[in-house]
Coordinates of C-alpha atoms and ligand atoms in Angstrom, one line a residue:
X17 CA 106.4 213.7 -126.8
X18 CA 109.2 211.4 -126.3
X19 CA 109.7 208.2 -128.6
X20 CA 109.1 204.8 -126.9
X21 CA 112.5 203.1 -125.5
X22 CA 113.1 199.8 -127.1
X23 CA 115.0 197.1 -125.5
X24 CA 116.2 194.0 -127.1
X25 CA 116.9 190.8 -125.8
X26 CA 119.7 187.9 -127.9
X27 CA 121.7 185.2 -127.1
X28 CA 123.5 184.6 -130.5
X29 CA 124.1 186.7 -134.1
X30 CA 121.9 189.2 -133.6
X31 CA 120.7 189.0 -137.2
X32 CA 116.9 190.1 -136.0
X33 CA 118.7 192.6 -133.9
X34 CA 120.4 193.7 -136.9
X35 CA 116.9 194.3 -139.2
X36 CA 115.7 196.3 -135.9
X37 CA 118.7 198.8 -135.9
X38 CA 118.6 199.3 -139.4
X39 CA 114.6 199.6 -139.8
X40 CA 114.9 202.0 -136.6
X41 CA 117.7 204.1 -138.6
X42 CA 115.4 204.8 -141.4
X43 CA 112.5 205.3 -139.7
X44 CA 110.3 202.7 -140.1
X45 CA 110.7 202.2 -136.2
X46 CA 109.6 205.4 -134.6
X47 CA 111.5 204.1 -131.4
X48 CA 114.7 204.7 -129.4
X49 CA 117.0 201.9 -128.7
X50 CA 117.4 202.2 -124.7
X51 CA 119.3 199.3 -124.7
X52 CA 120.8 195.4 -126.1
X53 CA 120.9 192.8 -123.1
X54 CA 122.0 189.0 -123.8
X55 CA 122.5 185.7 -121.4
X56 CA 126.1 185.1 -122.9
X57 CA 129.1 187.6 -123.0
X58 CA 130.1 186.1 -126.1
X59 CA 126.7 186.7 -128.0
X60 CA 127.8 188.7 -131.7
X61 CA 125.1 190.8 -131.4
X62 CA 126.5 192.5 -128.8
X63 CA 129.3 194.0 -131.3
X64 CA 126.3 195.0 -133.5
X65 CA 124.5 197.3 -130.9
X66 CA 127.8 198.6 -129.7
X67 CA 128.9 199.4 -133.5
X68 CA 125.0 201.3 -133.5
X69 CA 126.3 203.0 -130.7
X70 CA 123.6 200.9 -128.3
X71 CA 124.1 200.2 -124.9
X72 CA 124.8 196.5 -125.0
X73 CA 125.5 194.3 -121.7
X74 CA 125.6 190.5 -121.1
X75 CA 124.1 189.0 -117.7
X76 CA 125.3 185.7 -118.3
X77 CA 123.1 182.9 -116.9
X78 CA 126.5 180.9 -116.1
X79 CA 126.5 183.6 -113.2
X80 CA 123.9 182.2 -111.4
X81 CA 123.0 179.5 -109.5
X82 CA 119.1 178.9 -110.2
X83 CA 117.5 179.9 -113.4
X84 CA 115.4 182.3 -110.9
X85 CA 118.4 184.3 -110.3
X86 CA 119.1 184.7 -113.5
X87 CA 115.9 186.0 -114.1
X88 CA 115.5 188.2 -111.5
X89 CA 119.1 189.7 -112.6
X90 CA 118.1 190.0 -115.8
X91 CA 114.5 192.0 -114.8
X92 CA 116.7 194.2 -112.8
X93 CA 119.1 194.9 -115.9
X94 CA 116.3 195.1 -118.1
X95 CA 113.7 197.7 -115.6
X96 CA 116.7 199.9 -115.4
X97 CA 116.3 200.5 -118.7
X98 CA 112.8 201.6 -118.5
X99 CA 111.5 199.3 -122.0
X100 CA 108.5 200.6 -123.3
X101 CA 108.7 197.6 -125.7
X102 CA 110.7 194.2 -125.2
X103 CA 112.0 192.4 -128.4
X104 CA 113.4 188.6 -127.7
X105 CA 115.2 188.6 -130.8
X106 CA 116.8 185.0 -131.1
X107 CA 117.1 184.8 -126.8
X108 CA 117.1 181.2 -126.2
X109 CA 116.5 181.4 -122.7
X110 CA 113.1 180.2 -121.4
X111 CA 111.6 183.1 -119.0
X112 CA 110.1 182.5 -115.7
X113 CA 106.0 183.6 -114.8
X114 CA 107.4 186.1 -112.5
X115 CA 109.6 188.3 -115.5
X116 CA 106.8 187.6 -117.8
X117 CA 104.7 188.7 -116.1
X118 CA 106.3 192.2 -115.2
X119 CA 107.0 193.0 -119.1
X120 CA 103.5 191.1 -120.7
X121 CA 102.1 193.3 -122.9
X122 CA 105.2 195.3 -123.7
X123 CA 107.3 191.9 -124.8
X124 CA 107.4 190.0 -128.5
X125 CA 109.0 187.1 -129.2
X126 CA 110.1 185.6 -132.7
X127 CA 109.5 182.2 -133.1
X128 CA 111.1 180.1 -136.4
X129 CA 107.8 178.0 -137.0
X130 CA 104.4 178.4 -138.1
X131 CA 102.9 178.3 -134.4
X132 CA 100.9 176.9 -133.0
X133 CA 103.2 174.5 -134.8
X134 CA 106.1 173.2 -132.9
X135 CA 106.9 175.5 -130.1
X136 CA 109.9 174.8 -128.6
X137 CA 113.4 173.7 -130.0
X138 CA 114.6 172.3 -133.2
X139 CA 111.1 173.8 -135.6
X140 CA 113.4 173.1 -138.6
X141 CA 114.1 169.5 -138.6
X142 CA 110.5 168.7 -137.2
X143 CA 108.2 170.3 -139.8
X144 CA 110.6 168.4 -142.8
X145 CA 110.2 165.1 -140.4
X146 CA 106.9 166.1 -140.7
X147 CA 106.5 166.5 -144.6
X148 CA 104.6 169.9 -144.4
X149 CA 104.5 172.1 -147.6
X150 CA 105.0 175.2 -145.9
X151 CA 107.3 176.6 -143.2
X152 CA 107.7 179.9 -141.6
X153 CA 107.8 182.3 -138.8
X154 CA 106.1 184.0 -136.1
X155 CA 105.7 186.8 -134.1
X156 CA 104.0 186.6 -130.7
X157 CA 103.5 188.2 -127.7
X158 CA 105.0 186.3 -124.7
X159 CA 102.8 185.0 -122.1
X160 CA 103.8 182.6 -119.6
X161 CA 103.2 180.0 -121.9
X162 CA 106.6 178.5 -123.9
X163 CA 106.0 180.5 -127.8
X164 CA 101.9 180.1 -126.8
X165 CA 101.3 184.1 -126.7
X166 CA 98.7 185.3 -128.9
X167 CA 100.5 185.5 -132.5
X168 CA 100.5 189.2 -134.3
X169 CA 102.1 188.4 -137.9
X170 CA 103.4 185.4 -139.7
X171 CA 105.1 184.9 -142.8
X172 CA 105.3 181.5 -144.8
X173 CA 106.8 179.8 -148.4
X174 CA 106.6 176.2 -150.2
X175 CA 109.4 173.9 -148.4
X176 CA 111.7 172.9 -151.7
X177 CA 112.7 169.3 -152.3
X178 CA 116.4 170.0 -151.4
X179 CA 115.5 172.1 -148.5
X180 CA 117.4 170.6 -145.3
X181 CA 117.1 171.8 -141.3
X182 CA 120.3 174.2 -142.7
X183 CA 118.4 175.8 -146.1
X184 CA 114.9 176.1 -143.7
X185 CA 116.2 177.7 -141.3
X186 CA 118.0 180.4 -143.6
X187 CA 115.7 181.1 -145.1
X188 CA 112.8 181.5 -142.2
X189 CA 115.1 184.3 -141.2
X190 CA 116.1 185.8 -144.3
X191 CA 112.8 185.7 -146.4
X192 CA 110.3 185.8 -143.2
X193 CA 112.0 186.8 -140.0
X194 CA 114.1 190.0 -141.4
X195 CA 110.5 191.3 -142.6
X196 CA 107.8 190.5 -140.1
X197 CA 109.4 191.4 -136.4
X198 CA 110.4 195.0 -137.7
X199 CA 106.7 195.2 -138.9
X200 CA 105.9 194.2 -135.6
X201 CA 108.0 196.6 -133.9
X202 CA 106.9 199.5 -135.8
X203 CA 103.1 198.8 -135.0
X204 CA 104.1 198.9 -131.1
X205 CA 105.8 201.8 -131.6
X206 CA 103.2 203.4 -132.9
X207 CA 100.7 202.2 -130.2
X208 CA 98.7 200.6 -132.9
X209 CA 100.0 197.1 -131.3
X210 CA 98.4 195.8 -127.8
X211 CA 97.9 193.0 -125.7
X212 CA 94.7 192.8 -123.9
X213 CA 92.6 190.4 -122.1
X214 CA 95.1 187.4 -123.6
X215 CA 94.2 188.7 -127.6
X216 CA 96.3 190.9 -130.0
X217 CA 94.7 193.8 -130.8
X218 CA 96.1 195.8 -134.1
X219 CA 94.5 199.2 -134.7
X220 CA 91.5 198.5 -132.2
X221 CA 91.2 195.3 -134.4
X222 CA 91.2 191.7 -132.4
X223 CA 93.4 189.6 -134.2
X224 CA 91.9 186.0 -134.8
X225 CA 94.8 185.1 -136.8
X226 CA 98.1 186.4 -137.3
X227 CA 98.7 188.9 -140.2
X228 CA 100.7 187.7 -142.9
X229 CA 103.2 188.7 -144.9
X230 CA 100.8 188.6 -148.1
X231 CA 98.1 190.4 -146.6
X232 CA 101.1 193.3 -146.5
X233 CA 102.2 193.0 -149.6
X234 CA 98.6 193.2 -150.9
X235 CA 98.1 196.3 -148.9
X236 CA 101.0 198.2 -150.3
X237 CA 100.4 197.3 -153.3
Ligands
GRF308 C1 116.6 182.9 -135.5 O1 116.1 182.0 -136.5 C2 115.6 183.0 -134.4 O2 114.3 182.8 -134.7 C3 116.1 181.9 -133.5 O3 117.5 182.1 -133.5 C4 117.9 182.4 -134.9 C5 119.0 183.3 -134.9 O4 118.6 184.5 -134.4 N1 115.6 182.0 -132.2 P1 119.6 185.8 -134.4 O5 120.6 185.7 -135.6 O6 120.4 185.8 -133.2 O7 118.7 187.0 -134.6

């Protein structure tokens, strides 16, 4: 029985990229990397999956006239690599119905916020404009709706008096991101992870509200 084929999607660092790779190495993500794709040639992450040895190309959206070109050169990049799973893993490009639509149920997107809290752009600035006391992360799947996919698993802290948009958003992706998408990963790999009829469904379990970090950590303990 062959492992599921993973494909990852980034624009930038590749940090989340980086926790897939290494959770993928030692097992924890029964998977096979079938490939690294990003919208801009100059994307870091590309040097990461090439230094894992993964097959890492850049279809840059600069190349194309209309964001539907892009998209549909990017489906044809990413079909050729036959995904069983999808990860956008800090891809800042906003996804047309039509590609969605082709990979939903297969796709998950990590968003820095506590959604359904600010979806969209700049979730740092606007949840310390806002005053909350917590801030986090979240993993969804994507629909065609902008980071409105049924959420899977969440992770969240206190917001510190001298945390800035800087401090938050280090530490959304060190103490929450780098955790919860190669948790997510792993439960797609292992076909305990599904999308149906617009809910997430974790071990034959409807998900009314993400998991969360602490309901992990309580379980291993
Ligand atoms: C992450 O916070 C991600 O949520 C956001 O971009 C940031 C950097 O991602 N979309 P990465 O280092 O490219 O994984």
């Amino acid at each position: 029985m062959s492992r599921p084929r993973l494909a990852v999607l980034i624009s930038g660092r590749g940090r989340n990229l980086q926790a897939l790779i290494e959770a993928q190495r030692d097992g924890r993500i029964p998977a096979e990397f079938a490939g690294v794709l990003s919208n801009r040639a100059d994307a870091e992450g590309l040097l990461r999956a090439r230094a894992a040895g993964i097959p890492a190309v850049s279809v840059p959206h600069r190349d194309y006239p209309t964001r539907a070109a892009f998209d549909t050169a990017l489906a044809q990049s990413l079909r050729a690599l036959h995904p069983d799973i999808v990860a956008l893993a800090g891809f800042m490009r906003i996804l047309g119905d039509a590609f969605v639509q082709e990979f939903e149920g297969r796709m998950l997107n990590i968003h820095p916020s506590l959604l359904p809290k600010y979806p969209g752009l700049d979730t740092h600035r606007r949840a310390l404009e806002a005053g909350d006391a917590e801030h986090g992360a979240t993993v969804h799947f994507v629909t065609p709706a902008l980071d409105g996919g049924p959420a899977v698993i969440q992770g969240r802290f206190r917001v510190q008096p001298d945390d800035d948009a800087e401090r938050l958003a280090q530490r959304v992706l060190e103490e929450v991101e780098l955790k919860i998408y190669p948790q997510a990963v792993a439960w797609m790999a292992r076909g305990e992870l599904m999308l149906r009829d617009g809910a997430a469904l974790l071990c034959g379990h409807r998900l009314q509200q993400p998991v969360t970090l602490q309901d992990l950590e309580e379980a291993f303990r």
